[in-house]
mmCIF file of C-alpha atoms in Angstrom:
data_model
loop_
_atom_site.group_PDB
_atom_site.id
_atom_site.type_symbol
_atom_site.label_atom_id
_atom_site.label_comp_id
_atom_site.label_asym_id
_atom_site.label_seq_id
_atom_site.Cartn_x
_atom_site.Cartn_y
_atom_site.Cartn_z
ATOM 1 C CA UNK A 1 -61.056 55.993 -27.357
ATOM 2 C CA UNK A 2 -63.276 53.173 -28.423
ATOM 3 C CA UNK A 3 -62.076 49.674 -28.018
ATOM 4 C CA UNK A 4 -61.933 47.698 -31.216
ATOM 5 C CA UNK A 5 -62.183 43.990 -31.325
ATOM 6 C CA UNK A 6 -58.496 43.807 -32.204
ATOM 7 C CA UNK A 7 -57.479 45.822 -29.167
ATOM 8 C CA UNK A 8 -59.537 43.597 -26.987
ATOM 9 C CA UNK A 9 -57.900 40.433 -28.278
ATOM 10 C CA UNK A 10 -54.500 41.969 -27.744
ATOM 11 C CA UNK A 11 -55.325 42.845 -24.155
ATOM 12 C CA UNK A 12 -56.474 39.325 -23.527
ATOM 13 C CA UNK A 13 -53.257 37.895 -24.942
ATOM 14 C CA UNK A 14 -51.167 40.258 -22.844
ATOM 15 C CA UNK A 15 -52.990 39.297 -19.687
ATOM 16 C CA UNK A 16 -52.529 35.616 -20.475
ATOM 17 C CA UNK A 17 -48.795 36.146 -20.953
ATOM 18 C CA UNK A 18 -48.514 37.956 -17.627
ATOM 19 C CA UNK A 19 -50.419 35.214 -15.874
ATOM 20 C CA UNK A 20 -48.190 32.556 -17.384
ATOM 21 C CA UNK A 21 -44.948 34.215 -16.315
ATOM 22 C CA UNK A 22 -46.393 35.141 -12.938
ATOM 23 C CA UNK A 23 -47.083 31.554 -12.075
ATOM 24 C CA UNK A 24 -43.571 30.602 -13.096
ATOM 25 C CA UNK A 25 -44.977 27.459 -14.673
ATOM 26 C CA UNK A 26 -43.742 25.217 -11.878
ATOM 27 C CA UNK A 27 -40.015 24.822 -12.469
ATOM 28 C CA UNK A 28 -38.524 21.390 -11.958
ATOM 29 C CA UNK A 29 -36.843 20.788 -8.601
ATOM 30 C CA UNK A 30 -33.363 20.787 -10.150
ATOM 31 C CA UNK A 31 -33.794 24.384 -11.173
ATOM 32 C CA UNK A 32 -35.787 25.417 -8.145
ATOM 33 C CA UNK A 33 -33.596 28.484 -7.670
ATOM 34 C CA UNK A 34 -36.370 30.963 -8.290
ATOM 35 C CA UNK A 35 -34.534 34.262 -8.457
ATOM 36 C CA UNK A 36 -31.156 35.410 -9.654
ATOM 37 C CA UNK A 37 -30.092 36.002 -6.031
ATOM 38 C CA UNK A 38 -31.105 32.483 -5.038
ATOM 39 C CA UNK A 39 -29.317 31.005 -8.016
ATOM 40 C CA UNK A 40 -26.146 32.948 -7.183
ATOM 41 C CA UNK A 41 -26.366 31.923 -3.520
ATOM 42 C CA UNK A 42 -26.760 28.282 -4.545
ATOM 43 C CA UNK A 43 -23.696 28.578 -6.791
ATOM 44 C CA UNK A 44 -21.444 30.452 -4.370
ATOM 45 C CA UNK A 45 -22.701 28.826 -1.188
ATOM 46 C CA UNK A 46 -23.362 32.291 0.164
ATOM 47 C CA UNK A 47 -19.818 33.585 -0.405
ATOM 48 C CA UNK A 48 -19.236 37.232 -1.320
ATOM 49 C CA UNK A 49 -18.879 38.102 -4.981
ATOM 50 C CA UNK A 50 -16.694 40.902 -6.261
ATOM 51 C CA UNK A 51 -17.745 42.845 -9.314
ATOM 52 C CA UNK A 52 -15.744 42.610 -12.524
ATOM 53 C CA UNK A 53 -13.007 40.316 -13.758
ATOM 54 C CA UNK A 54 -15.202 38.528 -16.271
ATOM 55 C CA UNK A 55 -15.530 39.303 -19.949
ATOM 56 C CA UNK A 56 -19.150 38.871 -20.857
ATOM 57 C CA UNK A 57 -19.727 39.335 -24.550
ATOM 58 C CA UNK A 58 -23.327 39.846 -25.533
ATOM 59 C CA UNK A 59 -24.978 41.950 -28.200
ATOM 60 C CA UNK A 60 -26.382 45.257 -27.017
ATOM 61 C CA UNK A 61 -29.493 44.675 -29.037
ATOM 62 C CA UNK A 62 -30.662 41.181 -29.871
ATOM 63 C CA UNK A 63 -33.218 41.158 -32.634
ATOM 64 C CA UNK A 64 -34.204 37.583 -32.078
ATOM 65 C CA UNK A 65 -34.465 36.437 -28.484
ATOM 66 C CA UNK A 66 -34.452 32.820 -29.594
ATOM 67 C CA UNK A 67 -30.728 32.768 -30.301
ATOM 68 C CA UNK A 68 -28.592 35.363 -28.631
ATOM 69 C CA UNK A 69 -24.849 34.695 -28.958
ATOM 70 C CA UNK A 70 -23.038 34.937 -25.643
ATOM 71 C CA UNK A 71 -19.325 34.731 -24.935
ATOM 72 C CA UNK A 72 -17.923 34.509 -21.482
ATOM 73 C CA UNK A 73 -14.328 34.434 -20.293
ATOM 74 C CA UNK A 74 -12.752 34.754 -16.881
ATOM 75 C CA UNK A 75 -9.055 34.076 -16.489
ATOM 76 C CA UNK A 76 -8.438 31.615 -13.693
ATOM 77 C CA UNK A 77 -12.036 30.524 -13.333
ATOM 78 C CA UNK A 78 -12.911 26.923 -12.567
ATOM 79 C CA UNK A 79 -16.559 27.412 -13.415
ATOM 80 C CA UNK A 80 -18.814 30.096 -14.826
ATOM 81 C CA UNK A 81 -22.557 30.291 -14.360
ATOM 82 C CA UNK A 82 -24.768 32.295 -16.694
ATOM 83 C CA UNK A 83 -28.103 33.690 -15.588
ATOM 84 C CA UNK A 84 -30.830 35.611 -17.349
ATOM 85 C CA UNK A 85 -32.733 37.765 -14.900
ATOM 86 C CA UNK A 86 -35.796 38.322 -17.052
ATOM 87 C CA UNK A 87 -36.527 34.765 -18.155
ATOM 88 C CA UNK A 88 -39.254 32.596 -16.606
ATOM 89 C CA UNK A 89 -36.451 30.723 -14.852
ATOM 90 C CA UNK A 90 -33.087 32.505 -14.461
ATOM 91 C CA UNK A 91 -30.752 29.552 -15.031
ATOM 92 C CA UNK A 92 -29.047 29.419 -18.421
ATOM 93 C CA UNK A 93 -25.954 27.237 -18.172
ATOM 94 C CA UNK A 94 -22.999 26.469 -15.961
ATOM 95 C CA UNK A 95 -19.639 25.768 -17.552
ATOM 96 C CA UNK A 96 -16.856 23.838 -15.836
ATOM 97 C CA UNK A 97 -13.338 23.872 -17.176
ATOM 98 C CA UNK A 98 -10.905 20.988 -16.826
ATOM 99 C CA UNK A 99 -7.116 21.156 -16.747
ATOM 100 C CA UNK A 100 -6.847 20.816 -20.501
ATOM 101 C CA UNK A 101 -9.110 23.775 -21.177
ATOM 102 C CA UNK A 102 -6.781 26.397 -22.618
ATOM 103 C CA UNK A 103 -8.817 29.264 -21.248
ATOM 104 C CA UNK A 104 -11.770 29.592 -18.936
ATOM 105 C CA UNK A 105 -13.834 30.786 -21.818
ATOM 106 C CA UNK A 106 -16.775 29.476 -23.758
ATOM 107 C CA UNK A 107 -19.466 30.669 -26.081
ATOM 108 C CA UNK A 108 -22.993 29.519 -26.707
ATOM 109 C CA UNK A 109 -26.384 30.782 -27.854
ATOM 110 C CA UNK A 110 -29.199 31.460 -25.456
ATOM 111 C CA UNK A 111 -32.879 32.363 -25.306
ATOM 112 C CA UNK A 112 -34.019 35.639 -23.826
ATOM 113 C CA UNK A 113 -37.694 36.260 -23.172
ATOM 114 C CA UNK A 114 -37.383 40.050 -23.005
ATOM 115 C CA UNK A 115 -34.949 42.915 -22.515
ATOM 116 C CA UNK A 116 -33.018 42.078 -19.397
ATOM 117 C CA UNK A 117 -29.701 41.785 -17.580
ATOM 118 C CA UNK A 118 -27.466 38.797 -18.206
ATOM 119 C CA UNK A 119 -25.411 37.850 -15.177
ATOM 120 C CA UNK A 120 -22.219 35.812 -15.164
ATOM 121 C CA UNK A 121 -20.781 34.473 -11.924
ATOM 122 C CA UNK A 122 -17.327 32.901 -11.954
ATOM 123 C CA UNK A 123 -15.917 30.566 -9.381
ATOM 124 C CA UNK A 124 -12.177 31.229 -9.342
ATOM 125 C CA UNK A 125 -9.606 28.529 -8.720
ATOM 126 C CA UNK A 126 -8.708 30.188 -5.399
ATOM 127 C CA UNK A 127 -12.295 29.787 -4.206
ATOM 128 C CA UNK A 128 -13.363 33.414 -4.611
ATOM 129 C CA UNK A 129 -16.306 34.498 -6.728
ATOM 130 C CA UNK A 130 -16.738 37.235 -9.289
ATOM 131 C CA UNK A 131 -19.798 38.631 -10.965
ATOM 132 C CA UNK A 132 -20.651 40.855 -13.885
ATOM 133 C CA UNK A 133 -23.894 41.743 -15.560
ATOM 134 C CA UNK A 134 -24.867 43.257 -18.873
ATOM 135 C CA UNK A 135 -28.096 44.510 -20.309
ATOM 136 C CA UNK A 136 -29.308 43.034 -23.561
ATOM 137 C CA UNK A 137 -32.200 44.643 -25.404
ATOM 138 C CA UNK A 138 -34.440 42.081 -26.989
ATOM 139 C CA UNK A 139 -36.704 42.985 -29.898
ATOM 140 C CA UNK A 140 -38.560 39.669 -30.221
ATOM 141 C CA UNK A 141 -38.714 37.481 -27.140
ATOM 142 C CA UNK A 142 -37.610 33.884 -27.369
ATOM 143 C CA UNK A 143 -39.674 31.751 -25.062
ATOM 144 C CA UNK A 144 -42.462 30.721 -27.362
ATOM 145 C CA UNK A 145 -45.994 31.855 -26.679
ATOM 146 C CA UNK B 1 -38.779 14.155 -32.785
ATOM 147 C CA UNK B 2 -36.494 15.228 -35.535
ATOM 148 C CA UNK B 3 -33.298 13.270 -35.864
ATOM 149 C CA UNK B 4 -30.649 14.399 -33.424
ATOM 150 C CA UNK B 5 -27.363 14.915 -35.162
ATOM 151 C CA UNK B 6 -24.223 15.985 -33.337
ATOM 152 C CA UNK B 7 -21.635 17.982 -35.224
ATOM 153 C CA UNK B 8 -18.176 18.820 -34.004
ATOM 154 C CA UNK B 9 -15.379 20.852 -35.506
ATOM 155 C CA UNK B 10 -11.907 19.903 -34.322
ATOM 156 C CA UNK B 11 -8.622 20.310 -36.218
ATOM 157 C CA UNK B 12 -7.299 16.921 -37.368
ATOM 158 C CA UNK B 13 -3.722 17.829 -36.623
ATOM 159 C CA UNK B 14 -2.153 19.993 -33.979
ATOM 160 C CA UNK B 15 1.198 20.572 -32.307
ATOM 161 C CA UNK B 16 1.796 19.501 -28.730
ATOM 162 C CA UNK B 17 0.874 22.438 -26.518
ATOM 163 C CA UNK B 18 -1.107 24.147 -29.255
ATOM 164 C CA UNK B 19 -4.355 25.834 -28.306
ATOM 165 C CA UNK B 20 -7.226 24.704 -30.481
ATOM 166 C CA UNK B 21 -10.805 25.925 -30.600
ATOM 167 C CA UNK B 22 -13.467 23.275 -30.544
ATOM 168 C CA UNK B 23 -16.929 24.034 -31.844
ATOM 169 C CA UNK B 24 -19.872 21.768 -31.213
ATOM 170 C CA UNK B 25 -23.457 21.806 -32.352
ATOM 171 C CA UNK B 26 -26.243 19.299 -32.005
ATOM 172 C CA UNK B 27 -29.568 19.481 -33.758
ATOM 173 C CA UNK B 28 -32.118 19.312 -30.985
ATOM 174 C CA UNK B 29 -35.358 21.255 -30.446
ATOM 175 C CA UNK B 30 -34.534 22.060 -26.776
ATOM 176 C CA UNK B 31 -38.229 22.038 -25.922
ATOM 177 C CA UNK B 32 -38.285 24.406 -22.963
ATOM 178 C CA UNK B 33 -41.440 23.205 -21.262
ATOM 179 C CA UNK B 34 -42.780 26.760 -21.473
ATOM 180 C CA UNK B 35 -44.423 26.525 -24.863
ATOM 181 C CA UNK B 36 -48.028 25.650 -25.412
ATOM 182 C CA UNK B 37 -49.434 23.502 -28.153
ATOM 183 C CA UNK B 38 -51.276 25.948 -30.373
ATOM 184 C CA UNK B 39 -54.146 23.523 -31.036
ATOM 185 C CA UNK B 40 -54.802 22.058 -27.612
ATOM 186 C CA UNK B 41 -53.471 24.865 -25.417
ATOM 187 C CA UNK B 42 -51.558 22.364 -23.337
ATOM 188 C CA UNK B 43 -47.951 22.754 -22.336
ATOM 189 C CA UNK B 44 -45.478 20.829 -24.435
ATOM 190 C CA UNK B 45 -43.371 18.803 -21.992
ATOM 191 C CA UNK B 46 -39.789 19.890 -21.494
ATOM 192 C CA UNK B 47 -37.160 17.957 -23.402
ATOM 193 C CA UNK B 48 -33.723 19.435 -23.581
ATOM 194 C CA UNK B 49 -30.085 18.511 -23.631
ATOM 195 C CA UNK B 50 -29.331 18.999 -19.950
ATOM 196 C CA UNK B 51 -25.618 18.240 -19.923
ATOM 197 C CA UNK B 52 -22.721 18.403 -22.336
ATOM 198 C CA UNK B 53 -19.294 16.945 -21.652
ATOM 199 C CA UNK B 54 -16.130 16.996 -23.720
ATOM 200 C CA UNK B 55 -13.239 14.851 -22.572
ATOM 201 C CA UNK B 56 -9.817 14.060 -23.952
ATOM 202 C CA UNK B 57 -8.576 10.527 -23.263
ATOM 203 C CA UNK B 58 -10.956 10.280 -20.322
ATOM 204 C CA UNK B 59 -10.099 13.641 -18.777
ATOM 205 C CA UNK B 60 -12.871 16.232 -18.764
ATOM 206 C CA UNK B 61 -11.944 19.340 -20.711
ATOM 207 C CA UNK B 62 -15.224 21.188 -20.703
ATOM 208 C CA UNK B 63 -18.566 20.500 -19.134
ATOM 209 C CA UNK B 64 -21.812 22.411 -19.306
ATOM 210 C CA UNK B 65 -24.914 22.052 -17.166
ATOM 211 C CA UNK B 66 -27.657 23.252 -19.461
ATOM 212 C CA UNK B 67 -31.040 24.829 -18.698
ATOM 213 C CA UNK B 68 -33.975 25.421 -21.039
ATOM 214 C CA UNK B 69 -32.672 28.945 -21.701
ATOM 215 C CA UNK B 70 -30.085 27.574 -24.099
ATOM 216 C CA UNK B 71 -31.257 27.924 -27.703
ATOM 217 C CA UNK B 72 -32.484 25.130 -29.907
ATOM 218 C CA UNK B 73 -29.627 23.307 -31.625
ATOM 219 C CA UNK B 74 -27.316 24.070 -28.709
ATOM 220 C CA UNK B 75 -23.910 25.362 -29.699
ATOM 221 C CA UNK B 76 -20.853 25.385 -27.475
ATOM 222 C CA UNK B 77 -17.332 26.384 -28.267
ATOM 223 C CA UNK B 78 -14.270 26.329 -26.053
ATOM 224 C CA UNK B 79 -10.479 26.165 -26.222
ATOM 225 C CA UNK B 80 -8.224 23.268 -25.411
ATOM 226 C CA UNK B 81 -4.478 22.837 -25.054
ATOM 227 C CA UNK B 82 -3.424 19.727 -26.938
ATOM 228 C CA UNK B 83 -1.310 17.543 -24.626
ATOM 229 C CA UNK B 84 -0.509 14.971 -27.290
ATOM 230 C CA UNK B 85 -2.257 12.682 -29.743
ATOM 231 C CA UNK B 86 -5.545 11.210 -28.632
ATOM 232 C CA UNK B 87 -9.285 11.129 -28.935
ATOM 233 C CA UNK B 88 -11.736 13.801 -27.946
ATOM 234 C CA UNK B 89 -15.057 12.371 -26.845
ATOM 235 C CA UNK B 90 -18.242 14.423 -26.736
ATOM 236 C CA UNK B 91 -21.463 13.524 -24.970
ATOM 237 C CA UNK B 92 -24.834 15.213 -24.966
ATOM 238 C CA UNK B 93 -27.294 14.044 -22.328
ATOM 239 C CA UNK B 94 -30.982 14.291 -23.188
ATOM 240 C CA UNK B 95 -33.807 14.690 -20.650
ATOM 241 C CA UNK B 96 -35.244 11.389 -21.894
ATOM 242 C CA UNK B 97 -32.087 9.598 -20.806
ATOM 243 C CA UNK B 98 -30.483 9.120 -24.184
ATOM 244 C CA UNK B 99 -26.879 10.085 -24.671
ATOM 245 C CA UNK B 100 -25.633 11.255 -28.034
ATOM 246 C CA UNK B 101 -21.930 10.717 -28.531
ATOM 247 C CA UNK B 102 -19.297 11.762 -31.009
ATOM 248 C CA UNK B 103 -15.525 11.213 -31.169
ATOM 249 C CA UNK B 104 -12.706 13.010 -32.941
ATOM 250 C CA UNK B 105 -9.088 11.963 -33.178
ATOM 251 C CA UNK B 106 -6.311 14.516 -32.977
ATOM 252 C CA UNK B 107 -2.977 13.728 -34.586
ATOM 253 C CA UNK B 108 0.291 15.425 -33.832
ATOM 254 C CA UNK B 109 2.299 16.982 -36.633
#
């Protein structure tokens, strides 16, 4: 196969994208948790997490990674952290619920750079932790270029 | 930067003990700090809403610590049990230090 000029440009762009994500683009100290595991450990303080017990609503296929609607609910949770394993930085948002919150549930819209697993970790009122994850297929990534 | 405009949807009236859904949206680019300026090739500095708090009569109902992975024009919705009449206050904290605020009164009846 001969390499056309167009192919070459595409290769170059791809390599640049890989380099950019590889370097992690120096996250700020506040979000220094580099991996999903580190972020979970920072949230739980190293406590064990049990699987399940959280409703994580996310589309199976997200056409536009710039706004992916996410719903999360965990009965009896004091806080829920959302993580995106395939983004340049895994942190998405952490929700805390006060006494007046009718349910430990919230929804928002998030950015996903590529097809990946979304992880939700809930801190229950009794101090235990729960975790679920879901795969979301992303057609067009949402982290700019 | 484009004008930041908070929008909140709260029922005006509710019964005591009623569960209401609160929807909030603020127009904000949520510049992630990952994007590059197409002309200069330089990174556009991060500027996002990093914290959102909703409180009823001074008591926090819902709070979100926000990372750049939340979409532009961040949207949050959550449920609240109405304890009585009062004011819901919403605050969005920007990376640049500004705080955008909005208030909604809830009547009983």
